[in-house]
Coordinates of C-alpha atoms in Angstrom, one line a residue:
M1 CA -27.7 -32.9 -74.6
R2 CA -24.7 -31.7 -76.6
I3 CA -21.2 -33.1 -76.2
E4 CA -20.2 -29.9 -74.4
D5 CA -22.9 -30.5 -71.8
Y6 CA -20.9 -33.3 -70.2
A7 CA -18.2 -33.3 -67.6
L8 CA -15.6 -36.0 -66.8
I9 CA -15.0 -37.9 -63.6
G10 CA -12.7 -40.9 -63.2
D11 CA -10.3 -42.9 -61.1
T12 CA -7.3 -43.2 -63.5
Q13 CA -8.6 -46.6 -64.7
S14 CA -12.0 -45.8 -66.1
A15 CA -14.2 -42.7 -66.5
A16 CA -17.8 -41.5 -66.6
L17 CA -19.5 -38.6 -68.3
V18 CA -22.0 -36.6 -66.2
G19 CA -24.5 -34.3 -68.0
R20 CA -25.7 -30.9 -67.0
D21 CA -29.0 -32.5 -66.2
G22 CA -27.4 -34.7 -63.5
S23 CA -27.5 -37.8 -65.6
I24 CA -24.5 -40.2 -66.0
D25 CA -24.8 -41.3 -69.6
W26 CA -21.5 -43.1 -70.1
L27 CA -19.5 -45.4 -67.9
C28 CA -17.2 -48.3 -68.8
L29 CA -16.0 -50.7 -66.1
P30 CA -13.6 -51.8 -65.0
R31 CA -11.3 -50.2 -67.6
F32 CA -11.7 -47.4 -70.1
D33 CA -12.1 -49.9 -72.9
S34 CA -14.5 -52.2 -71.1
P35 CA -18.2 -52.5 -72.2
A36 CA -20.3 -49.6 -70.9
C37 CA -23.0 -50.2 -68.2
F38 CA -24.5 -46.7 -68.9
A39 CA -24.6 -46.1 -72.7
K40 CA -27.4 -43.5 -73.1
L41 CA -24.7 -41.3 -74.7
L42 CA -24.8 -43.4 -77.8
G43 CA -28.5 -44.4 -77.6
D44 CA -31.4 -43.6 -75.4
E45 CA -32.7 -44.3 -71.9
S46 CA -33.1 -48.0 -72.7
N47 CA -29.3 -48.3 -73.0
G48 CA -28.6 -47.3 -69.4
F49 CA -28.2 -44.1 -67.4
W50 CA -28.3 -42.7 -63.8
R51 CA -30.0 -39.4 -63.2
L52 CA -30.0 -37.5 -59.9
A53 CA -31.6 -34.1 -59.9
P54 CA -34.4 -31.9 -58.3
A55 CA -37.9 -33.1 -59.3
G56 CA -39.2 -31.2 -62.4
H57 CA -35.8 -29.5 -63.2
E58 CA -33.7 -30.1 -66.2
M59 CA -30.4 -28.3 -66.6
A60 CA -28.4 -27.3 -63.5
T61 CA -27.8 -23.7 -62.6
R62 CA -24.1 -24.1 -62.6
R63 CA -21.3 -26.6 -62.0
A64 CA -17.6 -26.7 -61.5
Y65 CA -14.8 -28.9 -60.4
A66 CA -13.8 -28.5 -56.7
G67 CA -10.5 -26.6 -57.2
D68 CA -7.7 -28.6 -58.8
T69 CA -9.6 -31.9 -58.5
L70 CA -11.8 -34.2 -60.6
I71 CA -14.6 -33.9 -58.1
L72 CA -17.6 -32.4 -59.9
E73 CA -20.0 -30.1 -58.0
T74 CA -23.4 -29.4 -59.8
V75 CA -25.8 -26.9 -58.3
W76 CA -29.5 -26.4 -58.8
E77 CA -31.3 -23.3 -57.6
T78 CA -35.0 -24.0 -57.3
S79 CA -38.0 -22.0 -56.0
T80 CA -37.8 -23.9 -52.7
G81 CA -34.1 -24.1 -52.1
T82 CA -30.6 -24.8 -53.5
V83 CA -29.0 -28.2 -53.7
K84 CA -25.6 -29.5 -54.7
V85 CA -24.7 -32.9 -56.2
I86 CA -21.1 -34.0 -55.7
D87 CA -19.9 -36.7 -58.2
F88 CA -16.5 -38.5 -58.1
M89 CA -14.8 -41.8 -58.5
P90 CA -12.4 -42.6 -55.6
P91 CA -8.9 -43.7 -56.3
R92 CA -9.1 -47.4 -57.1
H93 CA -8.7 -49.9 -54.2
A94 CA -10.3 -53.3 -54.5
N95 CA -13.1 -52.4 -56.9
P96 CA -14.1 -49.4 -59.0
A97 CA -16.7 -47.2 -57.4
L98 CA -18.8 -44.1 -58.2
V99 CA -20.0 -41.9 -55.4
R100 CA -22.8 -39.3 -55.6
I101 CA -23.5 -37.1 -52.6
V102 CA -26.6 -34.8 -52.4
E103 CA -26.0 -31.8 -50.2
G104 CA -28.7 -29.3 -49.1
V105 CA -27.4 -25.8 -49.4
S106 CA -30.5 -23.7 -48.5
G107 CA -34.2 -24.3 -48.1
T108 CA -35.7 -27.7 -49.0
V109 CA -35.6 -29.5 -52.3
R110 CA -37.4 -32.5 -53.5
M111 CA -35.0 -34.8 -55.3
T112 CA -35.5 -37.7 -57.7
T113 CA -33.2 -40.4 -58.9
E114 CA -33.6 -43.0 -61.6
I115 CA -31.0 -45.8 -62.2
S116 CA -31.1 -48.0 -65.3
I117 CA -28.2 -50.4 -65.5
R118 CA -27.5 -52.0 -68.9
F119 CA -24.4 -54.1 -69.3
D120 CA -22.5 -54.7 -72.5
Y121 CA -23.2 -51.3 -74.1
G122 CA -26.8 -51.2 -73.3
S123 CA -27.7 -54.7 -74.6
I124 CA -28.1 -56.7 -71.4
V125 CA -30.8 -56.1 -68.7
P126 CA -29.3 -57.4 -65.5
W127 CA -31.1 -59.4 -62.8
A128 CA -31.7 -57.1 -59.8
R129 CA -32.5 -58.1 -56.2
R130 CA -32.0 -56.8 -52.6
L131 CA -29.5 -58.5 -50.4
G132 CA -29.0 -57.3 -46.9
G133 CA -30.2 -53.8 -47.6
R134 CA -28.1 -53.5 -50.7
L135 CA -29.4 -53.3 -54.3
H136 CA -27.5 -55.9 -56.4
A137 CA -27.6 -56.2 -60.2
I138 CA -25.9 -59.0 -62.1
G139 CA -25.6 -60.1 -65.7
G140 CA -22.9 -62.4 -67.1
P141 CA -19.5 -61.3 -65.9
D142 CA -20.7 -58.0 -64.5
S143 CA -22.0 -57.3 -61.0
V144 CA -23.0 -54.0 -59.4
W145 CA -23.9 -53.1 -55.8
I146 CA -25.7 -49.9 -54.9
D147 CA -25.6 -48.6 -51.3
T148 CA -27.9 -45.7 -50.2
P149 CA -30.3 -44.8 -47.4
V150 CA -32.8 -43.7 -50.1
H151 CA -35.5 -46.2 -50.8
L152 CA -35.3 -47.4 -54.5
K153 CA -38.3 -48.9 -56.1
G154 CA -37.8 -51.3 -59.0
S155 CA -40.1 -51.4 -62.1
G156 CA -39.5 -52.2 -65.7
G157 CA -35.8 -52.7 -65.3
R158 CA -35.2 -49.4 -63.6
H159 CA -35.0 -48.2 -60.0
T160 CA -36.4 -44.9 -58.9
G161 CA -36.3 -43.0 -55.6
V162 CA -37.8 -39.7 -54.3
F163 CA -36.5 -37.9 -51.2
T164 CA -36.3 -34.4 -49.7
I165 CA -33.1 -32.7 -48.8
A166 CA -32.9 -29.7 -46.4
A167 CA -30.1 -27.3 -45.8
G168 CA -27.2 -29.0 -44.1
Q169 CA -28.4 -32.5 -44.9
R170 CA -26.6 -35.1 -47.0
R171 CA -27.7 -38.3 -48.8
S172 CA -25.2 -40.5 -50.5
F173 CA -25.2 -43.2 -53.2
V174 CA -22.3 -45.6 -53.8
F175 CA -22.2 -47.6 -57.0
T176 CA -19.6 -50.4 -56.9
W177 CA -18.7 -52.8 -59.7
H178 CA -16.9 -56.1 -59.4
P179 CA -16.6 -59.4 -61.3
S180 CA -19.8 -61.4 -60.8
H181 CA -17.9 -64.5 -59.7
Q182 CA -16.2 -62.8 -56.8
P183 CA -17.6 -62.4 -53.3
E184 CA -19.7 -59.4 -52.4
P185 CA -17.6 -56.3 -52.1
G186 CA -17.4 -54.3 -48.8
I187 CA -19.3 -51.1 -48.2
I188 CA -17.2 -47.9 -48.5
D189 CA -17.8 -44.7 -46.6
P190 CA -18.6 -41.9 -49.0
G191 CA -17.4 -39.1 -46.7
E192 CA -14.0 -40.8 -46.2
Q193 CA -13.7 -41.4 -49.9
F194 CA -14.5 -37.8 -50.6
V195 CA -11.6 -36.6 -48.4
E196 CA -9.3 -39.2 -49.9
T197 CA -10.2 -38.3 -53.5
S198 CA -9.8 -34.6 -52.8
R199 CA -6.4 -35.1 -51.2
F200 CA -5.3 -37.3 -54.1
W201 CA -6.1 -34.7 -56.8
K202 CA -4.8 -31.7 -54.9
E203 CA -1.6 -33.4 -54.1
W204 CA -1.1 -34.4 -57.7
A205 CA -1.9 -30.9 -59.0
S206 CA 0.4 -29.3 -56.5
R207 CA 3.4 -30.9 -58.2
C208 CA 3.0 -28.8 -61.3
W209 CA 6.1 -26.5 -61.3
L210 CA 4.9 -24.1 -64.0
P211 CA 4.6 -20.4 -62.9
G212 CA 1.5 -18.3 -62.3
R213 CA -0.5 -17.6 -65.4
C214 CA 0.9 -20.5 -67.4
R215 CA 0.0 -22.9 -64.7
A216 CA -3.5 -21.5 -64.4
T217 CA -4.0 -22.0 -68.2
V218 CA -2.8 -25.6 -68.4
I219 CA -3.7 -27.2 -65.0
R220 CA -7.1 -28.4 -66.1
S221 CA -5.6 -30.0 -69.2
L222 CA -2.9 -31.7 -67.1
I223 CA -5.6 -33.0 -64.7
T224 CA -7.5 -34.3 -67.7
L225 CA -4.4 -36.1 -69.0
K226 CA -4.0 -37.7 -65.6
A227 CA -7.6 -38.7 -65.6
L228 CA -7.2 -40.4 -69.0
T229 CA -4.1 -42.4 -67.7
Y230 CA -4.6 -46.1 -67.0
S231 CA -2.5 -46.0 -63.8
P232 CA -1.6 -49.7 -63.6
T233 CA 0.4 -49.5 -66.8
G234 CA 1.0 -45.7 -67.4
G235 CA -0.8 -45.8 -70.8
V236 CA -3.0 -42.8 -71.7
V237 CA -6.2 -43.3 -73.8
A238 CA -6.9 -40.8 -76.5
A239 CA -10.4 -40.3 -75.1
P240 CA -12.7 -42.1 -72.7
T241 CA -15.5 -42.5 -75.4
T242 CA -16.2 -44.2 -78.6
S243 CA -18.2 -43.1 -81.7
L244 CA -18.9 -39.5 -80.8
P245 CA -19.2 -38.2 -84.4
E246 CA -16.9 -35.9 -86.2
H247 CA -20.0 -34.8 -88.2
L248 CA -23.5 -35.1 -86.8
G249 CA -25.3 -37.9 -88.6
G250 CA -22.1 -39.0 -90.3
V251 CA -20.1 -42.2 -90.3
R252 CA -16.8 -40.8 -89.0
N253 CA -17.3 -42.4 -85.6
W254 CA -14.3 -44.1 -84.1
D255 CA -13.3 -45.8 -80.8
Y256 CA -10.6 -43.7 -79.1
R257 CA -10.3 -45.7 -75.8
F258 CA -6.8 -46.9 -76.7
C259 CA -3.2 -45.6 -76.5
W260 CA -1.7 -44.1 -79.6
L261 CA 2.1 -44.0 -79.7
R262 CA 1.9 -40.5 -81.1
D263 CA -0.1 -39.3 -78.1
A264 CA 2.2 -41.2 -75.8
A265 CA 5.3 -39.3 -77.0
M266 CA 3.7 -35.9 -76.8
T267 CA 2.2 -36.7 -73.4
L268 CA 5.6 -37.6 -72.0
D269 CA 6.9 -34.3 -73.2
A270 CA 4.1 -32.3 -71.7
L271 CA 4.2 -34.0 -68.4
T272 CA 8.0 -33.7 -68.1
E273 CA 8.0 -30.0 -68.9
S274 CA 5.3 -29.5 -66.3
G275 CA 7.1 -31.3 -63.5
Y276 CA 5.5 -34.8 -63.6
V277 CA 8.7 -36.8 -64.0
T278 CA 7.2 -39.9 -62.3
E279 CA 4.3 -40.0 -64.7
A280 CA 6.6 -39.4 -67.6
G281 CA 8.7 -42.3 -66.4
A282 CA 5.6 -44.6 -66.3
W283 CA 4.8 -43.5 -69.9
L284 CA 8.3 -44.4 -70.9
D285 CA 8.0 -47.8 -69.4
W286 CA 4.7 -48.3 -71.1
L287 CA 6.2 -47.3 -74.4
L288 CA 9.1 -49.7 -74.0
R289 CA 6.8 -52.6 -73.2
A290 CA 4.4 -51.8 -76.0
I291 CA 7.0 -51.5 -78.8
A292 CA 9.1 -54.4 -77.6
G293 CA 9.6 -57.0 -80.3
R294 CA 10.4 -56.8 -84.0
P295 CA 10.4 -53.2 -85.2
E296 CA 8.5 -54.2 -88.3
D297 CA 5.6 -55.2 -86.0
L298 CA 5.3 -51.8 -84.4
Q299 CA 1.7 -50.6 -84.2
I300 CA 0.4 -47.1 -84.1
M301 CA -1.8 -47.9 -81.1
Y302 CA -2.3 -50.5 -78.4
G303 CA -4.7 -51.4 -75.6
V304 CA -4.2 -49.8 -72.2
A305 CA -2.1 -52.7 -71.1
G306 CA -0.3 -53.0 -74.4
E307 CA -2.7 -55.3 -76.1
R308 CA -2.1 -55.5 -79.9
R309 CA -5.4 -57.0 -81.1
L310 CA -8.1 -54.3 -81.3
P311 CA -10.6 -55.7 -83.8
E312 CA -13.1 -53.2 -85.1
Q313 CA -16.8 -54.1 -85.0
T314 CA -20.1 -52.2 -85.0
L315 CA -22.8 -52.3 -82.3
D316 CA -26.0 -52.2 -84.4
W317 CA -28.4 -52.0 -81.5
L318 CA -27.1 -48.5 -80.7
P319 CA -28.5 -45.6 -82.8
G320 CA -25.5 -43.4 -82.2
F321 CA -25.1 -39.9 -80.8
E322 CA -27.9 -37.9 -82.5
G323 CA -28.3 -40.7 -85.0
S324 CA -24.7 -40.9 -86.0
R325 CA -24.2 -44.5 -87.1
P326 CA -22.4 -46.8 -87.0
V327 CA -21.3 -47.1 -83.3
R328 CA -17.9 -48.8 -83.4
I329 CA -15.7 -50.5 -80.8
G330 CA -12.2 -51.5 -81.5
N331 CA -10.1 -49.7 -84.1
G332 CA -9.0 -51.1 -87.5
A333 CA -6.4 -48.4 -87.9
A334 CA -4.2 -50.3 -85.4
G335 CA -2.9 -52.3 -88.4
Q336 CA -2.0 -49.2 -90.5
L337 CA 1.5 -48.1 -91.5
Q338 CA 2.1 -44.6 -90.3
L339 CA 5.7 -43.6 -90.7
D340 CA 5.4 -40.4 -88.6
V341 CA 5.0 -42.5 -85.5
Y342 CA 8.7 -43.5 -85.6
G343 CA 9.6 -39.9 -85.6
E344 CA 7.4 -39.2 -82.7
V345 CA 8.8 -42.1 -80.6
L346 CA 12.4 -41.2 -81.3
N347 CA 11.8 -37.6 -80.7
C348 CA 10.2 -38.6 -77.4
F349 CA 13.2 -40.5 -76.2
Y350 CA 15.5 -37.6 -77.2
R351 CA 13.4 -35.0 -75.5
A352 CA 13.0 -37.1 -72.3
R353 CA 16.8 -37.3 -72.0
K354 CA 17.2 -33.5 -72.7
L355 CA 14.6 -32.8 -70.0
G356 CA 16.4 -34.8 -67.3
M357 CA 15.3 -38.4 -67.6
P358 CA 18.2 -40.7 -66.7
P359 CA 19.9 -42.8 -69.5
H360 CA 18.3 -46.1 -70.3
D361 CA 20.5 -48.6 -72.3
Y362 CA 17.5 -50.8 -73.1
A363 CA 15.6 -47.9 -74.5
W364 CA 18.5 -46.9 -76.7
T365 CA 18.8 -50.4 -78.1
I366 CA 15.1 -50.4 -79.0
V367 CA 15.1 -47.0 -80.7
C368 CA 18.2 -48.0 -82.7
R369 CA 16.3 -51.0 -83.9
L370 CA 13.3 -48.8 -84.8
M371 CA 15.7 -46.5 -86.7
D372 CA 17.2 -49.5 -88.6
F373 CA 13.7 -50.4 -89.8
L374 CA 12.8 -46.8 -90.7
E375 CA 16.0 -46.6 -92.8
R376 CA 14.6 -49.4 -94.9
C377 CA 11.0 -48.3 -95.2
W378 CA 10.8 -44.5 -95.1
T379 CA 10.5 -44.4 -98.9
Q380 CA 7.2 -46.3 -98.8
P381 CA 3.8 -44.6 -99.0
D382 CA 1.7 -44.9 -95.8
E383 CA -1.7 -44.0 -94.3
G384 CA -0.3 -41.0 -92.6
L385 CA -1.1 -39.1 -89.4
W386 CA -4.9 -38.9 -90.2
E387 CA -5.3 -42.7 -90.6
V388 CA -6.9 -42.4 -94.0
R389 CA -8.9 -45.3 -95.2
G390 CA -8.1 -44.5 -98.8
P391 CA -5.0 -45.5 -100.8
R392 CA -1.6 -45.1 -99.3
R393 CA 0.3 -42.0 -100.3
H394 CA 3.7 -40.3 -99.8
F395 CA 2.4 -37.9 -97.2
V396 CA 4.8 -35.0 -96.6
H397 CA 4.2 -35.0 -92.9
S398 CA 5.2 -38.6 -92.7
K399 CA 8.5 -37.9 -94.5
V400 CA 9.1 -34.9 -92.3
M401 CA 8.7 -37.0 -89.2
A402 CA 11.1 -39.6 -90.7
W403 CA 13.6 -36.7 -91.0
V404 CA 12.8 -35.9 -87.3
A405 CA 13.7 -39.5 -86.4
A406 CA 17.1 -39.3 -88.1
D407 CA 17.8 -35.9 -86.7
R408 CA 17.0 -36.8 -83.1
Q409 CA 19.2 -39.9 -83.4
V410 CA 22.1 -37.8 -84.7
R411 CA 21.5 -35.3 -81.9
A412 CA 21.4 -38.1 -79.3
I413 CA 24.9 -39.1 -80.4
E414 CA 26.3 -35.6 -80.7
E415 CA 24.7 -34.1 -77.6
L416 CA 24.0 -37.0 -75.2
G417 CA 26.9 -39.3 -75.7
H418 CA 25.1 -42.2 -77.3
T419 CA 26.9 -44.4 -79.8
G420 CA 25.6 -45.3 -83.3
P421 CA 26.2 -45.0 -87.1
L422 CA 26.4 -41.2 -87.0
R423 CA 27.6 -40.8 -90.6
R424 CA 24.9 -43.1 -92.0
W425 CA 22.1 -41.3 -90.1
R426 CA 23.3 -37.9 -91.1
A427 CA 23.2 -39.0 -94.8
M428 CA 19.7 -40.4 -94.3
R429 CA 18.6 -37.1 -92.7
D430 CA 20.0 -35.1 -95.6
R431 CA 18.4 -37.4 -98.2
I432 CA 15.0 -37.1 -96.7
H433 CA 15.3 -33.3 -96.4
A434 CA 16.2 -32.9 -100.0
E435 CA 13.5 -35.2 -101.2
V436 CA 10.7 -33.5 -99.2
C437 CA 11.8 -30.0 -100.4
D438 CA 11.9 -31.3 -104.0
R439 CA 8.8 -33.5 -104.2
G440 CA 6.6 -32.1 -101.4
F441 CA 6.8 -28.4 -102.3
D442 CA 4.7 -26.7 -105.0
P443 CA 6.9 -23.7 -106.2
G444 CA 4.0 -22.3 -108.2
R445 CA 1.9 -21.8 -105.1
G446 CA 4.7 -21.4 -102.7
T447 CA 3.5 -24.1 -100.3
F448 CA 4.2 -27.6 -99.2
T449 CA 1.4 -30.0 -100.1
Q450 CA -0.3 -32.9 -98.4
S451 CA 1.5 -35.6 -100.4
Y452 CA 4.0 -35.8 -103.3
G453 CA 2.5 -34.5 -106.5
S454 CA -0.8 -33.4 -104.9
R455 CA -2.4 -30.0 -104.7
E456 CA -4.2 -30.5 -101.5
L457 CA -3.0 -28.9 -98.3
D458 CA -2.7 -30.5 -94.9
A459 CA -2.7 -28.8 -91.5
A460 CA 0.1 -31.1 -90.3
L461 CA 2.4 -29.0 -92.6
L462 CA 2.2 -26.4 -89.8
L463 CA 4.5 -28.7 -87.8
I464 CA 7.4 -28.2 -90.2
P465 CA 8.9 -25.2 -88.3
I466 CA 7.7 -26.5 -84.9
V467 CA 9.8 -29.8 -85.3
G468 CA 12.7 -27.9 -86.8
F469 CA 12.6 -29.2 -90.3
L470 CA 13.0 -25.7 -91.7
P471 CA 13.5 -22.4 -89.8
A472 CA 10.4 -20.3 -89.3
E473 CA 11.7 -17.4 -91.4
D474 CA 12.1 -19.7 -94.5
P475 CA 9.9 -18.4 -97.3
R476 CA 8.6 -21.9 -97.9
V477 CA 7.3 -22.0 -94.3
V478 CA 5.7 -18.6 -94.5
G479 CA 4.1 -19.5 -97.8
T480 CA 2.7 -22.7 -96.3
I481 CA 1.2 -20.9 -93.4
D482 CA -0.4 -18.4 -95.7
A483 CA -1.8 -21.1 -97.9
I484 CA -3.3 -23.0 -95.0
E485 CA -4.9 -19.7 -93.7
R486 CA -6.4 -19.2 -97.1
E487 CA -7.6 -22.7 -97.9
L488 CA -8.1 -24.7 -94.7
M489 CA -9.6 -22.2 -92.4
T490 CA -13.2 -21.7 -91.5
D491 CA -14.2 -19.0 -89.1
C492 CA -10.6 -18.8 -87.8
F493 CA -10.4 -22.5 -87.1
V494 CA -8.3 -25.0 -89.1
L495 CA -9.5 -28.1 -90.9
R496 CA -7.2 -31.1 -91.2
Y497 CA -7.4 -31.3 -95.0
P498 CA -10.0 -30.7 -97.7
V499 CA -13.0 -32.9 -97.2
S500 CA -15.8 -33.0 -99.8
E501 CA -18.1 -35.4 -101.5
G502 CA -16.1 -37.6 -103.9
N503 CA -12.9 -37.0 -101.8
E504 CA -10.4 -39.8 -102.3
I505 CA -8.0 -38.7 -99.6
D506 CA -9.5 -40.6 -96.7
G507 CA -11.9 -42.9 -98.4
L508 CA -14.9 -41.8 -96.3
P509 CA -18.0 -39.8 -97.2
G510 CA -19.3 -36.6 -95.5
A511 CA -17.7 -33.6 -93.8
E512 CA -16.1 -33.0 -90.4
G513 CA -15.5 -30.2 -88.0
A514 CA -12.4 -28.2 -87.4
F515 CA -9.7 -30.3 -85.8
L516 CA -8.8 -28.3 -82.7
A517 CA -5.2 -29.5 -82.4
C518 CA -4.6 -28.1 -85.9
S519 CA -5.7 -24.6 -84.7
F520 CA -3.2 -24.9 -81.8
W521 CA -0.5 -25.7 -84.3
L522 CA -1.4 -22.6 -86.2
A523 CA -1.1 -20.5 -83.1
E524 CA 2.3 -21.9 -82.4
A525 CA 3.5 -21.5 -86.0
L526 CA 2.3 -17.9 -86.1
D527 CA 4.3 -17.2 -83.0
L528 CA 7.4 -18.7 -84.6
V529 CA 7.1 -16.5 -87.7
G530 CA 6.8 -13.4 -85.6
R531 CA 3.1 -12.9 -85.6
K532 CA 2.8 -13.0 -81.8
D533 CA -0.3 -10.9 -81.4
E534 CA -2.2 -13.1 -83.9
A535 CA -0.9 -16.2 -82.2
V536 CA -2.1 -15.0 -78.8
D537 CA -5.5 -13.9 -80.2
L538 CA -6.1 -17.4 -81.8
F539 CA -5.0 -19.1 -78.6
E540 CA -7.4 -17.1 -76.5
R541 CA -10.2 -17.9 -78.9
L542 CA -9.4 -21.6 -78.6
L543 CA -9.4 -21.4 -74.9
G544 CA -12.9 -19.9 -75.2
L545 CA -14.1 -23.1 -76.8
T546 CA -13.7 -25.1 -73.6
N547 CA -17.0 -26.0 -71.9
D548 CA -18.0 -24.7 -68.5
V549 CA -15.6 -27.1 -66.7
G550 CA -12.6 -26.5 -69.0
L551 CA -12.8 -29.6 -71.3
L552 CA -12.3 -29.8 -75.1
P553 CA -13.3 -32.3 -77.7
E554 CA -11.5 -33.5 -80.8
E555 CA -13.3 -31.2 -83.2
Y556 CA -15.5 -28.1 -83.3
D557 CA -18.3 -27.0 -85.6
P558 CA -17.9 -23.3 -86.2
V559 CA -21.2 -23.0 -88.0
Q560 CA -23.4 -24.5 -85.3
G561 CA -21.0 -23.6 -82.5
R562 CA -20.8 -27.2 -81.2
H563 CA -18.3 -29.7 -79.9
L564 CA -17.7 -32.7 -82.1
G565 CA -15.8 -35.9 -81.8
N566 CA -14.7 -38.0 -78.9
F567 CA -14.6 -36.1 -75.6
P568 CA -12.6 -35.0 -73.8
Q569 CA -9.7 -35.5 -76.2
A570 CA -6.2 -36.0 -74.9
F571 CA -4.6 -34.9 -78.2
T572 CA -6.4 -31.5 -78.0
H573 CA -5.5 -30.9 -74.4
L574 CA -1.9 -31.9 -75.2
H575 CA -1.6 -29.2 -77.8
L576 CA -3.3 -26.7 -75.6
I577 CA -0.4 -27.3 -73.1
H578 CA 2.3 -27.2 -75.8
T579 CA 1.0 -24.0 -77.2
A580 CA 0.6 -22.4 -73.8
L581 CA 4.2 -23.3 -73.0
A582 CA 5.4 -21.8 -76.3
L583 CA 3.5 -18.6 -75.7
C584 CA 4.2 -18.1 -72.0

């Protein structure tokens, strides 16, 4: 299947991907970043999956979420009848669980199920046995219990079942994980859990205070952000997957099951503007815990509980999605210097206060320490927003965001009553602004460039008017937008930067798709420069890229018309929300 053939279910601590064919091909337990027990997504059937579908049928007829919930309903219409499979993960209690309910809609349908559990990303075949009518699989630290009235027959490390479902009948499966050293978990009632899960998501969605059309546009993205939230700490993972390729067959395959400070800042902004002050407060607390310590030790990303060590390694036994090797876990970019992060974090605290968050003396102390560090290091080259693996450069976007940091600190003093070295920060703001306009602008072409002295463009330059570095009507802004439309667009979608063989920018071979957040930036920038109709047209086209259940990936291949990259991507859904709010 393609990436867009998957739907997301989760319990705000972990998540699973369910395919159109009724197969769960990705599930990490007990956390988003735990080893997968179903890893077919990055390999084949030998790496673990769980399929539940009518016998002899492949893709479902249709599927959708049940209203404003994360309960997936998949329907097959067969020659003998119609059947629905309801998939969800209940809000976490003692142990993570996954529930699958088969419901007869009309006629009679013969169903099959096949379960292949493989712990540690498909590398460990567990020991399976029956205990008191329950199927139990155990391997090392992992233990799974399956409860169902359907008889499951074991053979070759898999368990299969065949049963018939008639109109009005229900058959349920409950998959419960727990640490193998703990006592056997209790049996949960799937019907009760369905009611509780439905109530949980509907109540959460009802708190969105956006009006009419705007709410309808962003509610699925907001639910997705909530689903990607690790509720015990408030951290939001960039995606629930690892190593889904940015180019099919290529090596741009990264683990996104971690919390980026950049995403954290933007998530807080989107949630607060949409009415989710409690979630924004949890994000703020996560940020404060994560960045506590010496400012020079600030990382661009952390684990879901704030872990700092995220060593990158490859899983050589997995062939990768459509042969895209290597499959990676961990992320080496955690150790990079990305100066724009300081601007994102300081802008986040400023925006949170402006949007009604109460004052927080501890937070102000921390951001002032970050600012002190940025004053000393903003002149250094860095790896930049795109986490390049080539040489460090003086990226223009990084400098612009350093300006944002200084600007927001100045505003926090002037507008919010904080205290700090106002004159010094104003001088820093002015110095950065002058340097960027002098060294980051190509007057011959009338455009800002990716880095000082380069000729390459960068889609992140579209943020210059959005963050307020220059007014939208400034000729340098207009010229930059025009240049990006000429040089970085393919079939109306925006590339991050030029990528070609021999490219030294990111130190990696091969191409990639259009980065969808960049196209949302263009829509917002077009609106700011007065090209409203074009902005709306582009936004509507981007909305058309969502799959049948409203989810978006990291990138898009406009040639093949396919989703690319980790999925669903929080960064993409964040900017869908921001652009919708700007255009509403």
